[in-house]
Coordinates of C-alpha atoms in Angstrom, one line a residue:
X1 CA 27.2 20.1 -11.1
X2 CA 26.5 17.4 -13.5
X3 CA 23.1 15.4 -12.1
X4 CA 23.9 11.8 -12.5
X5 CA 21.7 8.9 -11.7
X6 CA 22.3 7.2 -8.5
X7 CA 20.9 3.8 -9.4
X8 CA 23.4 1.4 -8.0
X9 CA 26.0 1.4 -10.5
X10 CA 27.5 4.6 -11.8
X11 CA 30.8 4.2 -14.4
X12 CA 32.8 7.2 -15.0
X13 CA 31.4 6.2 -18.7
X14 CA 28.0 7.3 -16.8
X15 CA 30.1 10.4 -15.3
X16 CA 31.7 11.3 -18.7
X17 CA 27.9 11.5 -21.0
X18 CA 26.6 13.4 -17.8
X19 CA 29.3 16.3 -17.8
X20 CA 29.8 16.3 -21.6
X21 CA 25.7 17.1 -21.8
X22 CA 26.0 19.7 -18.9
X23 CA 28.6 21.0 -20.7
X24 CA 26.7 21.2 -24.5
X25 CA 23.3 20.8 -24.2
X26 CA 23.0 21.6 -27.8
X27 CA 25.2 18.5 -28.7
X28 CA 24.0 15.4 -30.2
X29 CA 26.1 12.1 -29.2
X30 CA 27.5 10.1 -32.2
X31 CA 29.5 7.6 -30.0
X32 CA 27.5 6.7 -27.1
X33 CA 27.7 2.8 -27.9
X34 CA 31.6 2.3 -27.5
X35 CA 30.7 2.3 -23.8
X36 CA 28.7 -0.6 -23.9
X37 CA 30.7 -3.6 -23.2
X38 CA 30.0 -7.1 -21.4
X39 CA 31.4 -5.3 -17.9
X40 CA 28.1 -2.8 -18.3
X41 CA 25.8 -5.5 -19.7
X42 CA 26.6 -7.0 -17.0
X43 CA 25.9 -4.4 -14.5
X44 CA 23.2 -4.4 -16.5
X45 CA 21.9 -8.2 -16.3
X46 CA 22.0 -7.3 -12.2
X47 CA 19.8 -4.5 -11.8
X48 CA 17.2 -7.0 -13.8
X49 CA 15.2 -8.0 -11.9
X50 CA 15.4 -11.8 -11.8
X51 CA 12.0 -13.0 -10.8
X52 CA 10.2 -10.6 -12.8
X53 CA 7.8 -11.9 -15.5
X54 CA 8.9 -13.4 -18.3
X55 CA 8.1 -12.7 -21.9
X56 CA 6.9 -14.6 -24.9
X57 CA 9.9 -17.2 -24.7
X58 CA 9.2 -18.0 -20.9
X59 CA 13.2 -17.5 -20.6
X60 CA 13.7 -16.4 -16.4
X61 CA 16.9 -14.5 -15.4
X62 CA 17.8 -17.7 -13.4
X63 CA 17.6 -19.8 -16.7
X64 CA 19.6 -16.8 -18.7
X65 CA 22.2 -16.7 -15.8
X66 CA 23.3 -20.4 -16.6
X67 CA 26.3 -19.1 -19.6
X68 CA 25.8 -15.8 -18.3
X69 CA 29.2 -14.2 -19.6
X70 CA 29.1 -16.0 -23.3
X71 CA 25.1 -14.8 -23.4
X72 CA 26.1 -11.0 -22.7
X73 CA 28.8 -11.2 -25.4
X74 CA 26.6 -12.9 -27.6
X75 CA 24.4 -10.0 -26.8
X76 CA 26.7 -7.5 -27.1
X77 CA 27.9 -9.0 -30.9
X78 CA 24.5 -9.0 -32.1
X79 CA 23.1 -5.4 -30.5
X80 CA 26.7 -3.9 -32.1
X81 CA 26.3 -5.8 -35.5
X82 CA 23.0 -4.8 -36.0
X83 CA 21.6 -8.5 -35.9
X84 CA 19.5 -8.1 -32.9
X85 CA 16.1 -9.3 -33.6
X86 CA 13.9 -7.5 -30.8
X87 CA 11.3 -10.4 -29.8
X88 CA 7.4 -8.9 -29.5
X89 CA 6.7 -8.4 -26.2
X90 CA 3.9 -10.6 -24.3
X91 CA 0.7 -8.6 -23.6
X92 CA -1.1 -8.4 -20.1
X93 CA -3.9 -6.8 -19.0
X94 CA -4.0 -5.1 -15.4
X95 CA -6.5 -3.7 -13.3
X96 CA -6.5 0.0 -13.8
X97 CA -8.6 1.2 -10.3
X98 CA -12.1 2.6 -12.8
X99 CA -14.4 0.1 -12.5
X100 CA -13.7 -2.6 -15.1
X101 CA -11.0 -0.8 -16.9
X102 CA -8.1 -2.2 -17.8
X103 CA -4.1 -1.2 -18.3
X104 CA -2.5 -3.3 -21.2
X105 CA 1.2 -3.9 -20.1
X106 CA 3.9 -5.5 -22.5
X107 CA 6.3 -7.7 -21.0
X108 CA 9.7 -7.9 -22.8
X109 CA 11.9 -11.2 -22.8
X110 CA 14.7 -11.1 -20.1
X111 CA 17.2 -10.9 -22.8
X112 CA 15.3 -7.7 -23.7
X113 CA 15.5 -6.2 -20.6
X114 CA 18.7 -6.2 -20.1
X115 CA 19.7 -4.6 -23.4
X116 CA 17.2 -2.0 -22.8
X117 CA 18.9 -1.3 -19.0
X118 CA 22.1 -1.1 -21.3
X119 CA 20.7 1.4 -23.1
X120 CA 18.8 3.6 -20.2
X121 CA 22.4 2.8 -18.7
X122 CA 23.7 4.8 -22.2
X123 CA 20.5 7.7 -21.8
X124 CA 19.7 8.3 -18.7
X125 CA 23.5 10.6 -17.4
X126 CA 22.6 12.4 -20.9
X127 CA 18.8 13.0 -20.4
X128 CA 18.9 14.2 -16.7
X129 CA 21.0 17.3 -17.8
X130 CA 18.0 18.5 -20.1
X131 CA 14.7 17.3 -17.8
X132 CA 13.3 20.0 -16.4
X133 CA 12.4 19.9 -12.4
X134 CA 9.3 19.6 -12.9
X135 CA 9.4 16.0 -13.9
X136 CA 9.2 13.1 -11.2
X137 CA 8.3 10.3 -12.9
X138 CA 10.6 7.5 -13.9
X139 CA 13.9 9.5 -13.0
X140 CA 16.7 8.6 -10.6
X141 CA 16.1 10.4 -6.7
X142 CA 12.9 11.4 -7.7
X143 CA 9.5 9.8 -6.7
X144 CA 5.5 10.4 -6.6
X145 CA 5.8 11.7 -3.0
X146 CA 8.4 14.3 -4.4
X147 CA 5.6 15.4 -6.8
X148 CA 3.2 15.2 -4.1
X149 CA 5.2 17.7 -1.7
X150 CA 6.4 19.7 -4.5
X151 CA 2.7 20.1 -5.3
X152 CA 1.9 20.9 -1.7
X153 CA 3.9 24.0 -1.3
X154 CA 3.2 25.3 -4.1
X155 CA -0.6 25.4 -3.8
X156 CA -0.2 26.5 -0.1
X157 CA 2.5 29.3 -1.2
X158 CA -0.1 30.9 -3.4
X159 CA -2.6 30.4 -1.1
X160 CA -4.5 28.6 -3.5
X161 CA -4.6 28.5 -7.7
X162 CA -6.6 27.5 -10.7
X163 CA -5.8 23.7 -11.5
X164 CA -5.9 22.6 -14.5
X165 CA -6.0 18.8 -14.3
X166 CA -4.3 17.1 -17.4
X167 CA -5.2 13.8 -18.3
X168 CA -3.7 12.4 -22.0
X169 CA -6.0 10.3 -23.8
X170 CA -4.2 6.8 -24.6
X171 CA -1.0 8.6 -24.4
X172 CA 1.5 5.5 -24.6
X173 CA -0.8 4.4 -27.1
X174 CA -1.3 7.4 -29.5
X175 CA 2.5 8.4 -29.0
X176 CA 3.9 9.6 -32.6
X177 CA 7.2 7.4 -33.9
X178 CA 8.7 9.4 -36.1
X179 CA 8.3 13.0 -33.9
X180 CA 9.9 10.5 -30.8
X181 CA 12.3 10.2 -33.5
X182 CA 13.1 13.1 -34.1
X183 CA 13.3 14.6 -30.9
X184 CA 16.0 11.9 -29.8
X185 CA 18.1 13.0 -32.8
X186 CA 18.2 16.1 -30.9
X187 CA 20.5 14.7 -28.3
X188 CA 21.3 11.1 -29.5
X189 CA 22.5 10.7 -33.5
X190 CA 24.6 7.0 -32.3
X191 CA 23.3 4.7 -34.7
X192 CA 23.6 2.1 -32.5
X193 CA 21.8 2.8 -29.9
X194 CA 19.3 4.4 -32.0
X195 CA 18.7 1.0 -34.6
X196 CA 17.7 -0.5 -31.0
X197 CA 15.2 1.8 -30.3
X198 CA 13.5 1.3 -33.8
X199 CA 13.3 -2.0 -33.0
X200 CA 12.0 -2.0 -30.2
X201 CA 9.1 0.8 -30.9
X202 CA 8.5 -2.2 -34.2
X203 CA 8.4 -5.5 -32.1
X204 CA 5.0 -5.9 -32.2
X205 CA 2.9 -7.5 -29.5
X206 CA 2.0 -10.7 -28.9
X207 CA -1.4 -11.7 -27.5
X208 CA -3.6 -15.1 -26.9
X209 CA -0.5 -16.7 -29.9
X210 CA -1.1 -14.0 -32.7
X211 CA 1.5 -10.8 -33.3
X212 CA 0.3 -7.4 -34.1
X213 CA 2.4 -4.5 -35.2
X214 CA 1.1 -0.8 -34.9
X215 CA 2.4 2.5 -36.4
X216 CA 2.4 4.4 -33.1
X217 CA 3.0 4.2 -29.5
X218 CA 5.4 2.5 -27.0
X219 CA 4.7 -0.5 -25.0
X220 CA 4.3 0.3 -21.3
X221 CA 6.0 -2.0 -19.5
X222 CA 9.5 -1.9 -21.0
X223 CA 12.3 -1.0 -19.5
X224 CA 13.1 2.2 -21.9
X225 CA 9.4 3.5 -22.3
X226 CA 9.4 5.4 -19.5
X227 CA 12.9 6.9 -20.7
X228 CA 11.3 7.8 -24.1
X229 CA 8.0 9.1 -22.6
X230 CA 9.6 11.3 -20.3
X231 CA 11.5 12.6 -23.9
X232 CA 9.0 13.0 -25.7
X233 CA 6.7 15.2 -22.8
X234 CA 9.9 16.7 -21.9
X235 CA 9.8 18.6 -25.5
X236 CA 6.2 18.3 -25.8
X237 CA 5.1 19.6 -22.6
X238 CA 7.3 21.0 -20.3
X239 CA 10.1 23.0 -22.0
X240 CA 7.1 24.3 -24.0
X241 CA 5.4 25.8 -20.5
X242 CA 8.7 26.4 -19.3
X243 CA 10.2 28.6 -22.1
X244 CA 7.1 29.8 -24.1
X245 CA 4.0 30.1 -21.6
X246 CA 5.4 31.1 -18.4
X247 CA 7.0 34.2 -19.4
X248 CA 3.6 35.2 -21.3
X249 CA 1.2 34.9 -18.1
X250 CA -0.4 37.7 -16.1
X251 CA 0.8 35.8 -12.5
X252 CA 2.9 32.8 -11.0
X253 CA 2.3 29.1 -12.9
X254 CA 3.6 25.8 -12.3
X255 CA 3.6 22.3 -13.7
X256 CA 4.1 19.0 -11.6
X257 CA 4.0 16.2 -13.9
X258 CA 4.7 12.6 -13.1
X259 CA 5.1 10.5 -16.1
X260 CA 1.8 11.1 -18.1
X261 CA -0.3 12.4 -15.0
X262 CA -0.2 16.4 -15.1
X263 CA -1.5 18.8 -13.5
X264 CA -1.0 23.2 -14.0
X265 CA -1.6 25.9 -11.1
X266 CA -2.2 29.6 -11.8
X267 CA -2.6 32.4 -9.7
X268 CA -5.6 33.7 -12.2
X269 CA -8.3 31.7 -14.0
X270 CA -7.7 34.3 -17.3
X271 CA -4.0 32.7 -17.7
X272 CA -5.5 29.2 -16.6
X273 CA -8.1 29.7 -19.7
X274 CA -5.4 30.6 -22.2
X275 CA -3.5 27.7 -21.5
X276 CA -6.6 25.2 -21.2
X277 CA -7.1 26.6 -24.9
X278 CA -4.0 26.5 -26.5
X279 CA -3.1 23.0 -25.0
X280 CA -5.3 21.2 -26.8
X281 CA -4.0 22.5 -30.2
X282 CA -0.3 21.5 -28.5
X283 CA -1.0 18.4 -28.0
X284 CA -2.9 17.6 -31.5
X285 CA 0.5 18.9 -33.2
X286 CA 2.6 16.3 -31.9
X287 CA -0.6 13.3 -32.4
X288 CA -1.5 13.5 -28.7
X289 CA -5.4 14.2 -27.3
X290 CA -6.7 15.3 -24.3
X291 CA -9.2 14.2 -22.7
X292 CA -12.4 15.8 -23.1
X293 CA -13.5 14.7 -19.7
X294 CA -10.9 13.9 -17.7
X295 CA -9.4 17.3 -18.6
X296 CA -10.7 20.3 -16.4
X297 CA -10.0 23.4 -14.7
X298 CA -10.7 23.1 -10.9
X299 CA -10.7 26.7 -8.7
X300 CA -9.0 25.1 -6.0
X301 CA -8.6 27.8 -3.1
X302 CA -9.6 28.1 0.1
X303 CA -13.2 28.3 0.9
X304 CA -13.3 31.7 2.5
X305 CA -10.2 32.5 0.6
X306 CA -9.8 35.7 -2.1
X307 CA -10.0 35.2 -5.3
X308 CA -8.0 37.0 -8.1
X309 CA -10.9 37.2 -10.0
X310 CA -13.4 39.6 -9.7
X311 CA -16.4 37.7 -11.4
X312 CA -15.7 34.9 -8.8
X313 CA -17.2 35.3 -5.2
X314 CA -15.6 35.3 -2.1
X315 CA -16.3 31.9 0.3
X316 CA -17.5 30.1 -2.8
X317 CA -16.8 26.1 -2.4
X318 CA -13.2 24.9 -3.3
X319 CA -12.9 21.7 -6.1
X320 CA -11.3 18.9 -5.1
X321 CA -8.9 17.0 -7.3
X322 CA -7.1 13.4 -7.8
X323 CA -3.3 12.7 -8.2
X324 CA -1.1 10.3 -8.0
X325 CA -3.7 8.0 -5.7
X326 CA -4.6 11.1 -3.6
X327 CA -7.9 13.4 -3.4
X328 CA -6.7 16.3 -2.3
X329 CA -8.6 18.9 -0.8
X330 CA -9.2 22.2 2.0
X331 CA -9.3 21.2 5.3
X332 CA -8.4 22.9 8.6
X333 CA -5.5 22.1 10.5
X334 CA -5.0 21.4 14.2
X335 CA -4.7 25.0 14.6
X336 CA -7.8 26.0 13.0
X337 CA -6.2 27.2 9.5
X338 CA -6.9 26.3 6.4
X339 CA -4.1 24.1 4.9
X340 CA -4.4 21.7 1.7
X341 CA -4.7 17.7 2.7
X342 CA -4.7 14.5 0.8
X343 CA -6.6 11.5 0.9
X344 CA -6.5 7.8 -0.2
X345 CA -8.6 8.4 -3.4
X346 CA -12.0 6.3 -3.3
X347 CA -11.1 4.2 -6.5
X348 CA -7.6 3.3 -5.0
X349 CA -8.9 2.6 -1.7
X350 CA -11.6 0.4 -2.8
X351 CA -9.1 -1.7 -5.1
X352 CA -6.7 -2.0 -1.8
X353 CA -9.5 -3.3 -0.5
X354 CA -10.9 -5.7 -3.2
X355 CA -7.3 -7.3 -3.5
X356 CA -7.0 -7.9 0.0
X357 CA -10.4 -9.3 0.2
X358 CA -9.3 -11.6 -3.1
X359 CA -6.5 -12.3 -1.4
X360 CA -7.8 -13.6 1.8
X361 CA -10.7 -15.8 0.2
X362 CA -8.0 -17.5 -1.8
X363 CA -5.5 -18.2 1.0
X364 CA -7.7 -18.9 3.9
X365 CA -6.6 -22.2 4.3
X366 CA -2.7 -21.4 4.9
X367 CA -1.5 -21.4 8.5
X368 CA -2.5 -18.5 10.3
X369 CA 0.8 -17.3 10.8
X370 CA 1.6 -17.3 7.0
X371 CA -1.4 -15.4 6.4
X372 CA -0.3 -12.7 9.0
X373 CA 3.0 -12.7 8.0
X374 CA 2.0 -11.5 4.3
X375 CA -1.5 -9.4 5.5
X376 CA 1.6 -7.6 7.6
X377 CA 4.0 -7.3 4.2
X378 CA 0.8 -5.6 2.3
X379 CA 0.1 -3.1 5.3
X380 CA 3.2 -1.9 5.6
X381 CA 3.5 -1.6 1.6
X382 CA -0.1 0.3 1.8
X383 CA 1.7 2.6 4.3
X384 CA 4.9 3.1 2.6
X385 CA 2.9 4.8 0.5
X386 CA -0.4 6.3 1.6
X387 CA 1.2 7.3 5.1
X388 CA 1.4 11.1 3.8
X389 CA 0.7 13.4 6.6
X390 CA -3.3 14.3 6.5
X391 CA -4.3 10.6 5.2
X392 CA -4.7 9.1 8.8
X393 CA -7.7 8.2 8.8
X394 CA -7.6 6.7 5.4
X395 CA -4.9 4.6 6.8
X396 CA -7.3 3.7 9.8
X397 CA -10.3 2.9 7.8
X398 CA -8.0 0.4 5.4
X399 CA -6.8 -1.4 8.3
X400 CA -10.0 -1.7 9.6
X401 CA -11.1 -3.3 6.7
X402 CA -8.1 -5.5 6.5
X403 CA -9.5 -6.7 10.1
X404 CA -12.6 -7.6 9.2
X405 CA -12.0 -9.3 5.8
X406 CA -9.4 -11.5 7.3
X407 CA -12.3 -12.8 10.0
X408 CA -14.8 -12.8 7.4
X409 CA -12.6 -15.7 5.1
X410 CA -11.3 -17.6 8.1
X411 CA -14.8 -18.0 9.5
X412 CA -15.2 -19.5 6.1
X413 CA -12.9 -22.2 7.2
X414 CA -15.4 -23.7 9.4
X415 CA -18.7 -25.1 9.0
X416 CA -20.7 -22.5 10.2
X417 CA -18.9 -20.0 8.5
X418 CA -18.3 -17.7 11.5
X419 CA -15.6 -16.5 13.7
X420 CA -16.9 -15.1 17.0
X421 CA -15.6 -11.6 17.8
X422 CA -13.4 -13.0 21.3
X423 CA -12.1 -15.8 19.8
X424 CA -10.6 -13.3 16.8
X425 CA -9.5 -10.8 19.5
X426 CA -7.5 -13.0 21.3
X427 CA -6.1 -14.5 17.8
X428 CA -5.3 -10.6 16.8
X429 CA -3.3 -10.4 20.7
X430 CA -1.1 -13.6 19.4
X431 CA -0.8 -11.8 15.7
X432 CA -1.2 -8.2 15.9
X433 CA -1.5 -6.2 12.8
X434 CA 0.8 -3.4 12.0
X435 CA -1.2 -0.4 13.1
X436 CA -2.0 2.7 10.5
X437 CA 1.4 5.2 10.8
X438 CA 2.4 8.2 8.5
X439 CA 5.6 7.3 6.6
X440 CA 5.7 10.2 5.2
X441 CA 5.5 13.7 6.9
X442 CA 6.1 17.1 5.8
X443 CA 6.9 18.4 9.2
X444 CA 9.4 16.4 9.2
X445 CA 10.9 16.6 6.4
X446 CA 10.9 20.4 6.6
X447 CA 12.7 20.1 9.8
X448 CA 15.7 18.3 7.9
X449 CA 16.1 21.2 5.2

């Protein structure tokens, strides 16, 4: 049965696209744009965040909603006739979580977001039939926690492995547009859709009043960008690994990818070394490069576990690795068995604590009730992502730091700059912060299977 998107609206048009894509895995679609009507754009409009950051024109969702149907009809006419001009994206920088490094994000205009969403609704049901199960990023009904669970089960099932951490250097900035067009044309030959994607790729970036264009890459932040990145890595990595690499290996192997975050596990070190050697060549062929320091091979086995290679000594210390904000390591379960554990990575924890401290400092003069409500929401949001089995200590540490920082900045409201503990504990009884809790349990998931 064809896999179909389940993000709210699901039309018969999308169902038909999914069915045709599944039935004809090599067919190129030549007439996708006829599905795009004013009703289609209306669903795209409602699926677009109304409170998102505005683009270079400063227009918000509420502004665009005035005379909505007329705006959508005009947008549809321009898109199909070729008169639509993609505006440049507004560049902003967000912290990366590694020191003072930042990540450039491109913010499209609201109208551009709606049109990108409409094209995404055309392409998503098609590519969902092609994408491999090892891919989890920015796909319907898939999440980072599913990627983490798969990784946990594969490493546990193999009793440890040689794990290759793959870091693609500046992936979104170096993605080769010619190769991307070639990849897209394997499944999409619709002139309207391809023309729009080309315009978005060449739209340029506006920063500090000036517009610059590049010959490679796609701006992070666009609605269509994650799908384009998944298409690119599907052909460059996922398909190549599944169809050409795995059949040639001595032992078991697996790949887990979330957008451009990739790890590959191997039963044998010799297999891992062979793949590590050719992976750089494979990426270079498509304009990509591996980060020389962050791409590394990790011996990820229990401390007393056996090894698959004779030249490795048993009982040596295993390595650790980070993926999706968690550090993965071997530890003892309450039954005394070696299991793969996960904890909040040090850089992510520092960044989260730093943001709490900054917020408390900037909002220390707001009413206590308002501060409590916001901190409660921030804590629950933290638990919703980092609350996985084995990370209870990391959650409690974060809660402890939130309590400490809140007391510190409440004290700064007073002339002497202090808030004694007895009074603060009494305040916490009146305004309790939510306790640390595990939201994603591997045991609960196993019980529901």
